[in-house]
Coordinates of C-alpha atoms and ligand atoms in Angstrom, one line a residue:
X1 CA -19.1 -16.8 15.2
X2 CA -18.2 -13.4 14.2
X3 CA -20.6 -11.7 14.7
X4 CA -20.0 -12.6 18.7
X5 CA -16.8 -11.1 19.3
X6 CA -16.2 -7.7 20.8
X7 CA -16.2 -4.3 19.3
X8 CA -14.7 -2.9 17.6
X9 CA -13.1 -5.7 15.6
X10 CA -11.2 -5.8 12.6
X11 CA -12.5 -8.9 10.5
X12 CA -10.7 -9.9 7.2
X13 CA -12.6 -12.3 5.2
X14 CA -10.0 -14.6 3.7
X15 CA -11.6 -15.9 1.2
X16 CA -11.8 -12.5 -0.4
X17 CA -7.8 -12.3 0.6
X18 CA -7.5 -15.0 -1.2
X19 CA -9.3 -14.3 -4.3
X20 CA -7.7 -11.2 -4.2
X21 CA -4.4 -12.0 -4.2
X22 CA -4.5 -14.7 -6.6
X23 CA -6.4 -12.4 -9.1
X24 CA -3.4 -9.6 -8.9
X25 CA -1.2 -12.5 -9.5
X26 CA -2.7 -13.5 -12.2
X27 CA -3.0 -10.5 -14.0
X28 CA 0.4 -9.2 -13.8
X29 CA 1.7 -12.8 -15.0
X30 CA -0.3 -12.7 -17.9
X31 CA 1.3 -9.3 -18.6
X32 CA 4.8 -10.3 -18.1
X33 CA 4.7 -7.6 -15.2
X34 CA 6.5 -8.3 -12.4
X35 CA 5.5 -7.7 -8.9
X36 CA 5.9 -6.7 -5.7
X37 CA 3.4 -6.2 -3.4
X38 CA 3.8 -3.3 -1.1
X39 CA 3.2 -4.6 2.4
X40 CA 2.7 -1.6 4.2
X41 CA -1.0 -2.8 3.9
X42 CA -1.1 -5.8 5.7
X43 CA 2.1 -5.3 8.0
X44 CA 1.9 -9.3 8.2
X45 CA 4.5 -12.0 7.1
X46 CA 1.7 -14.4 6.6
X47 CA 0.0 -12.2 3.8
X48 CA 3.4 -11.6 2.1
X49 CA 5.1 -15.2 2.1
X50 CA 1.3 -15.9 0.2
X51 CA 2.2 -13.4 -2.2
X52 CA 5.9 -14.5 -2.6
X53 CA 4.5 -18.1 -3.0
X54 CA 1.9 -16.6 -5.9
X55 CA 4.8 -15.4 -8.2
X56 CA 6.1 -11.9 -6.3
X57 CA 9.4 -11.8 -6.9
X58 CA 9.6 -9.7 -3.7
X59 CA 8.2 -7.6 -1.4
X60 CA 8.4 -3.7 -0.8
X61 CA 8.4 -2.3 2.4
X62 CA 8.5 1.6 3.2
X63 CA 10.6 1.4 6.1
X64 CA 13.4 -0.3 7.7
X65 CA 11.4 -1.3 10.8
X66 CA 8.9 -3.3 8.0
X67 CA 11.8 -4.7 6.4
X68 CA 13.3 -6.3 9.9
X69 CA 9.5 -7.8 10.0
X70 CA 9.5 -9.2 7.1
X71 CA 13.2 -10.7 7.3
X72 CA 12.8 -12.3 10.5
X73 CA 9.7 -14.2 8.3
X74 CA 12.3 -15.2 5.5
X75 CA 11.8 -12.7 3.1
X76 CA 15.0 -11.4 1.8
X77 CA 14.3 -9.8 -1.7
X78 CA 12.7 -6.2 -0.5
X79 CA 12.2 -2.5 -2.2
X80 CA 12.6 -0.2 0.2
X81 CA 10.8 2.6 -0.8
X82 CA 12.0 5.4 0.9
X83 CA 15.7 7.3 1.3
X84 CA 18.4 6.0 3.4
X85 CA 19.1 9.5 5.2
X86 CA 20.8 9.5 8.4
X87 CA 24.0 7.3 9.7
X88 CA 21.2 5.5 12.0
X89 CA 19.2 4.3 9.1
X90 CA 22.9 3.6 7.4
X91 CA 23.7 1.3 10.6
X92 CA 20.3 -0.2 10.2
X93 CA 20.3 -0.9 6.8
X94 CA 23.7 -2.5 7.5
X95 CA 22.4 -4.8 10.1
X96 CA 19.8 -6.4 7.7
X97 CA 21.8 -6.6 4.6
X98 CA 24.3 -8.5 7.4
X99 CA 21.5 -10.8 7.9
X100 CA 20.8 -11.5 4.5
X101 CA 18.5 -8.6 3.4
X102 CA 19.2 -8.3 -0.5
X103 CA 17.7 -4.4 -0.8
X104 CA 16.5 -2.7 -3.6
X105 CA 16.4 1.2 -2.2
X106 CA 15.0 4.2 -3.8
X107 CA 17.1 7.1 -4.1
X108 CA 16.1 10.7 -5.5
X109 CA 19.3 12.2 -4.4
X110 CA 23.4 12.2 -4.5
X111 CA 23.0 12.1 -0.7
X112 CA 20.3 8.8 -1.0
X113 CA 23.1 7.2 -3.2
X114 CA 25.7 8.2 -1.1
X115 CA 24.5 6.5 1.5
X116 CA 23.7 3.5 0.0
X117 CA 27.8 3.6 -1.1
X118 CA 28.9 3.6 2.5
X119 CA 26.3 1.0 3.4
X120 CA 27.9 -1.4 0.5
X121 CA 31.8 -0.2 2.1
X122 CA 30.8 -1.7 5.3
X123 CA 29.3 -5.3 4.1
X124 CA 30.7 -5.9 1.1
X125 CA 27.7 -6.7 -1.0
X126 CA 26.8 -4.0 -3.7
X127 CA 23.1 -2.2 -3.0
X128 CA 20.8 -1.8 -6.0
X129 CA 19.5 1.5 -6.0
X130 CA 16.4 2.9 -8.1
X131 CA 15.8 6.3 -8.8
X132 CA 12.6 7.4 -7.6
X133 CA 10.7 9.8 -10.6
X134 CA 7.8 12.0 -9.6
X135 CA 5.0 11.7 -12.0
X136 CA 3.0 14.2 -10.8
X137 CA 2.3 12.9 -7.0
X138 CA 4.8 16.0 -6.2
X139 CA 6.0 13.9 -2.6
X140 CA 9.5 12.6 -3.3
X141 CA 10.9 11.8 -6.6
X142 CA 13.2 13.4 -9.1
X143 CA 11.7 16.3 -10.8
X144 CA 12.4 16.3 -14.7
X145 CA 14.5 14.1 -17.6
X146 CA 17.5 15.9 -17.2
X147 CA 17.7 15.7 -13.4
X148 CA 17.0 11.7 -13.4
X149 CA 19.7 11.5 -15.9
X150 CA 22.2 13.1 -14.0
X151 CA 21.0 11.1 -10.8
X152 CA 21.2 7.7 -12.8
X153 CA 24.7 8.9 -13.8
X154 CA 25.7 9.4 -10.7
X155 CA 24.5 6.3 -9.7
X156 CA 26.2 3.8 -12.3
X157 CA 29.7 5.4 -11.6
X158 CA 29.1 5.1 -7.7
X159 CA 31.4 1.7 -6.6
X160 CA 29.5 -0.7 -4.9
X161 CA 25.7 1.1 -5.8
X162 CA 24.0 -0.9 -8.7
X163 CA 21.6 0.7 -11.5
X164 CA 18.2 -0.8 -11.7
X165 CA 16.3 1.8 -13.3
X166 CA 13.2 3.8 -12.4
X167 CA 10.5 3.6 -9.9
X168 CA 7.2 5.9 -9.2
X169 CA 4.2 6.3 -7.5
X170 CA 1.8 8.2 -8.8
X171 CA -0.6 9.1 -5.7
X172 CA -2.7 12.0 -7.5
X173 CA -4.1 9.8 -9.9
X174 CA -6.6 8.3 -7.5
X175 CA -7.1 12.3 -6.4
X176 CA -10.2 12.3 -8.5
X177 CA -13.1 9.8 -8.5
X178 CA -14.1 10.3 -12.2
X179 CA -13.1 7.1 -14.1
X180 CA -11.9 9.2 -17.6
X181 CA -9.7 11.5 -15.5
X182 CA -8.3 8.3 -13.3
X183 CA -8.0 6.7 -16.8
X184 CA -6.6 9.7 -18.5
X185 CA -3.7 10.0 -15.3
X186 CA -2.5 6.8 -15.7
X187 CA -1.6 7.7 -19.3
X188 CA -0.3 10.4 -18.5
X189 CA 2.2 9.1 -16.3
X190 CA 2.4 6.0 -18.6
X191 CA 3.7 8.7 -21.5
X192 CA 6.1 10.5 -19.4
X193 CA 7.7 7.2 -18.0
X194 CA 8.1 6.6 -21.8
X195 CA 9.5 9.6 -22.5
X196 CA 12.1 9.3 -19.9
X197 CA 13.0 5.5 -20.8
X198 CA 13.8 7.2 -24.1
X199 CA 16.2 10.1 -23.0
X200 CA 17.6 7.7 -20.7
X201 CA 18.2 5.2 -23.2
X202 CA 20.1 8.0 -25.7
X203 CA 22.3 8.2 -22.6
X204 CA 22.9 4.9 -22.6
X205 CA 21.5 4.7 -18.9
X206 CA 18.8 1.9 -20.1
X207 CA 16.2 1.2 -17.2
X208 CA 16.6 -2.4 -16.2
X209 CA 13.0 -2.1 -14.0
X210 CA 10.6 0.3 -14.6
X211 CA 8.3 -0.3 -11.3
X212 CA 5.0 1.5 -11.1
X213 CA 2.9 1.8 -7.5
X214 CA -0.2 1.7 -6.3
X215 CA -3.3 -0.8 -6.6
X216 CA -5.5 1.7 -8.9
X217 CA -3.0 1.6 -11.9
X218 CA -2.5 -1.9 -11.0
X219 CA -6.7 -2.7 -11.7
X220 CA -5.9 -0.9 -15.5
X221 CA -2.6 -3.0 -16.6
X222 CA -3.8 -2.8 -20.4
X223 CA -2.9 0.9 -20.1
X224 CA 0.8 0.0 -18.7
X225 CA 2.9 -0.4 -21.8
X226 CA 6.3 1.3 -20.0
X227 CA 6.3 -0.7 -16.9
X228 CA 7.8 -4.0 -16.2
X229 CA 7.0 -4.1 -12.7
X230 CA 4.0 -3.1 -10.6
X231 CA 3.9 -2.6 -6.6
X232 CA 0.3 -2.8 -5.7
X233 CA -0.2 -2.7 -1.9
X234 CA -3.7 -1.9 -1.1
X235 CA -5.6 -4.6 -3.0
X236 CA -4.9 -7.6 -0.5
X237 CA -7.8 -5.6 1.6
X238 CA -9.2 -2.9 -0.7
X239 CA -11.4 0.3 0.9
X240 CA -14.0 2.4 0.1
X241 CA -11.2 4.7 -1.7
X242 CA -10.2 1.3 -4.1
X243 CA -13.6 0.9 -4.6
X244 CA -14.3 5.2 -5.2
X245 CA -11.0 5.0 -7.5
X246 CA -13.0 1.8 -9.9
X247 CA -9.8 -0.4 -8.7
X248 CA -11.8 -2.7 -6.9
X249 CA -15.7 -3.2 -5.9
X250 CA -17.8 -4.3 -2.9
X251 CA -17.5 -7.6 -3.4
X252 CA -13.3 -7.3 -3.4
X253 CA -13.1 -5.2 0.2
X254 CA -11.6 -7.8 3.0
X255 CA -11.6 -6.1 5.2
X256 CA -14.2 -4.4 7.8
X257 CA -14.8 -3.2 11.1
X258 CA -17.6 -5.0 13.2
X259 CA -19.1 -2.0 15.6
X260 CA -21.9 -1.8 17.6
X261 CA -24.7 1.1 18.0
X262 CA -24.7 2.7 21.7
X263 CA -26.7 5.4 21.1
X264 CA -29.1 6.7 19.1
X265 CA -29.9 10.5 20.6
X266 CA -32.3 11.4 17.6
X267 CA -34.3 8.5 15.4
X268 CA -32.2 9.8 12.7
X269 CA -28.5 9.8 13.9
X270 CA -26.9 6.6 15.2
X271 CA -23.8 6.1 17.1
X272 CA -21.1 3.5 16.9
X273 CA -18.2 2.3 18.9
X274 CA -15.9 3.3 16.5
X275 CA -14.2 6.5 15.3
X276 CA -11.0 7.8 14.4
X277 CA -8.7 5.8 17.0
X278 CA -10.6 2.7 15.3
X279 CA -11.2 3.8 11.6
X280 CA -8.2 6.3 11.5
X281 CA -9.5 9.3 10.4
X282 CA -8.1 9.5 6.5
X283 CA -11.0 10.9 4.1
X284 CA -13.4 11.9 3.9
X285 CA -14.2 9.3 0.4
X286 CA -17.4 9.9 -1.0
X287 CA -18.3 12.3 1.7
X288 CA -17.7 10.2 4.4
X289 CA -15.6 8.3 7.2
X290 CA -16.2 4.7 6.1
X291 CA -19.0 3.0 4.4
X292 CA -21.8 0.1 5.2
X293 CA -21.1 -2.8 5.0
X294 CA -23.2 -4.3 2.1
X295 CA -25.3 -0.7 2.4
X296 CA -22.3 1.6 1.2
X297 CA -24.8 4.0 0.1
X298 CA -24.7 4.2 4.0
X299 CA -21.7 6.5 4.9
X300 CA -19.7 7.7 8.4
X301 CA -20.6 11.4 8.7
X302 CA -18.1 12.0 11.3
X303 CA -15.4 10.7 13.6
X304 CA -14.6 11.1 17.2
X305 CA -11.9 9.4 18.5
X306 CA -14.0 6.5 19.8
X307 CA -17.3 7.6 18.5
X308 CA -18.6 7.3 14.8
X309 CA -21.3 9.2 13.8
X310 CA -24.2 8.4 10.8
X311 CA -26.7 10.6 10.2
X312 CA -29.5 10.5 7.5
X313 CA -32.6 12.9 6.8
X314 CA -34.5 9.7 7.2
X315 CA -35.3 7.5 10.3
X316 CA -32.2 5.3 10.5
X317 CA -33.5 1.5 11.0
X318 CA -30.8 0.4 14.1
X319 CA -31.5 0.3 17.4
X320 CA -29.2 0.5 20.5
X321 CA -27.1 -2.8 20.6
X322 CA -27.3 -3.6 17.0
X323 CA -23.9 -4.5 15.5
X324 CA -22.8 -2.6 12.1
X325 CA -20.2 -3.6 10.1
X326 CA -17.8 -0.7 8.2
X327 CA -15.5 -0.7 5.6
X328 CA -13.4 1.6 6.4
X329 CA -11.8 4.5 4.1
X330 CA -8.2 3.8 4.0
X331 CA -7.1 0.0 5.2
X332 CA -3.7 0.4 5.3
X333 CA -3.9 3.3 8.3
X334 CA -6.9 1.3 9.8
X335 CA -4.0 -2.1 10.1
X336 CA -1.8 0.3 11.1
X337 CA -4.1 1.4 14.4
X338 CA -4.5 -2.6 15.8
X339 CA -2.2 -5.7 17.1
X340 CA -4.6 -8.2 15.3
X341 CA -6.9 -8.7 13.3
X342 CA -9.9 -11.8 13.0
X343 CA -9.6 -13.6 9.8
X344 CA -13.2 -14.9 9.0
X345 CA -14.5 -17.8 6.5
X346 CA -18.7 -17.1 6.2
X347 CA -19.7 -16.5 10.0
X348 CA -17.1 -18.0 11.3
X349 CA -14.1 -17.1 13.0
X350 CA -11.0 -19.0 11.5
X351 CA -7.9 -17.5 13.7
X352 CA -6.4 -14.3 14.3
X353 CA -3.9 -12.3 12.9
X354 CA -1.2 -10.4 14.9
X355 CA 0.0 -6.9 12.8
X356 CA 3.8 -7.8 13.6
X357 CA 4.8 -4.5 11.4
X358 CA 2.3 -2.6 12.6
X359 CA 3.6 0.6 14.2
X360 CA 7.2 0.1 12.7
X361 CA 7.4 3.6 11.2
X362 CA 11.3 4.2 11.9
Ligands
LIG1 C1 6.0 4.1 -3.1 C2 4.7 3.3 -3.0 N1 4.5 2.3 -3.8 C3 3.4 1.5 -3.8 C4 2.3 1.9 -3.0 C5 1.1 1.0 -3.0 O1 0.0 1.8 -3.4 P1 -1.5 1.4 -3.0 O2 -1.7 1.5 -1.6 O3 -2.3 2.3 -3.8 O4 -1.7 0.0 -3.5 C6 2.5 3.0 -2.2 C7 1.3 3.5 -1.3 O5 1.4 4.4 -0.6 C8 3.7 3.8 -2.2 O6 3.8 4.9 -1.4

């Protein structure tokens, strides 16, 4: 039984795994989208050879560390989603494709494509590259129509560096928590990736894939009339920020956090054996650090490192040595902070999980 184990414990309830993946699957088939799920989530093999086997047609990974992880598992088709700087990450990337990696990189610079040039000089095998855009997330991405065009350019008379088109990730859009304005972002970047397909079209640079990120444009597909690929990473779990964003609901969130109370210094503030070494400390989401399971009116007020905190102006009903379950804020930086996690079916306890890319941020 679950409910026996230790604390803290990360449970993920495979059946809502399960349900979850199939249904993204699903979706995006019935689109004609194709996907690839960004893994940085899960950090397992096991979760992304089930979403291979549902229809990906690969994987994406952020770093090079991930993508070893995921080779070693048999997964060659992989979007790496960040820039090839450095001759380490050159020697690196060099290794993999050596051992059958077949890369699809991002690029937002001469020096990203560059790079990726050298890396095809020393294996032989040309390296797709896809020109990262920013649509308004301001991280990386090419700024502007006329700089992606001179990019792509640069990238379709590069020997040995393939065009495949465009790629974004659009990060602000689940900045707000009203639906209109999520709804009303997604267009937005929806209009400008048209916008761009067009110019780059009159320069005959025609976007092979047009790949889109995140899981809360994912959960709106009917608004995605540009794309022809979507990375959705976060939905194999979900989190109280899926669920604050409308891209998910209770029901959909995998994955949880089974804490116990060890204190309770006033009858209305509790204390649980989990904080920000446990939860990670991203949010605060709906004013707090991670919500109740089934009571997510119930939110984390604070985080220590090993302490959470939830306080009410009402007498809180647990007592010293209850156990509390929490879905946390942000799953992918919660997977990030363990080895391994429990997979549960009901109250059981169905096997465990080792995070084999967890902690692989070079
Ligand atoms: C480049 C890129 N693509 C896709 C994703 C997946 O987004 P989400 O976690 O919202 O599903 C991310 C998330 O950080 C990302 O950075």
């Amino acid at each position: 039984m679950w409910s026996e184990l230790d604390t803290p414990s990360i449970l993920v309830d495979q059946t809502i795994v399960e349900h979850n993946l199939q249904g993204m699957a699903t979706a995006a088939s019935a689109r004609g989208l194709a996907l690839r799920p960004h893994t940085k989530t899960h950090k397992s093999p096991l979760w992304a050879q089930q979403q291979v086997q549902l229809g990906a047609e690969g994987i994406m990974v952020a770093k090079l560390g991930e993508a070893e992880t995921m080779l070693d598992a048999g997964i060659r088709r992989q979007s790496i989603g960040f820039p090839i700087i450095g001759q380490l990450k050159e020697d690196k990337l060099v290794s993999l494709v050596h051992r059958g990696l077949m890369p699809r990189v991002s690029v937002d610079s001469t020096a990203g494509v560059d790079a990726l040039a050298r890396v095809y000089q020393r294996t032989g095998i040309p390296i797709e590259a896809i020109i990262e855009v920013d649509t308004g997330m301001h991280r990386c991405g090419v700024l502007g129509a006329t700089a992606v065009v001179d990019l792509a350019d640069y990238v379709r008379r590069m020997h040995g560096v393939h065009y495949g088109g465009i790629t974004c990730f659009g990060g602000h859009i689940a900045r707000t928590h009203v639906q209109d304005e999520i709804v009303g972002r997604i267009r937005e970047e929806n209009q400008y990736l048209s916008n761009l397909v067009k110019v780059l079209q009159e320069h005959r640079l025609h976007p092979t894939v047009i790949s889109e990120g995140g899981t809360v444009p994912a959960a709106f597909l009917e608004e995605l009339t540009v794309a022809t690929e979507i990375r959705p990473g976060t939905y194999v779990y979900n989190d109280a920020a899926t669920v604050a964003s409308f891209a998910a609901t209770w029901d959909d969130c995998a994955l949880s956090v089974l804490t116990t109370v060890v204190s309770k210094p006033a009858p209305n503030r509790v204390v649980l054996d989990a904080g920000s070494k446990t939860l990670s400390s991203d949010g605060p989401v709906a004013g707090g650090y991670g919500a109740l399971w089934g009571q997510p009116g119930w939110r984390l007020a604070r985080l220590s490192e090993e302490h959470g905190v939830l306080e009410s102006p009402e007498i809180l009903p647990w007592a010293i040595g209850d156990r509390i379950r929490i879905v946390p804020n942000h799953a992918c930086t919660t997977i990030n902070l363990h080895d391994m996690t429990y997979l549960i079916r009901h109250d059981q306890v169905a096997g465990t999980l080792p995070t084999l890319a967890r902690g692989k941020v070079q």
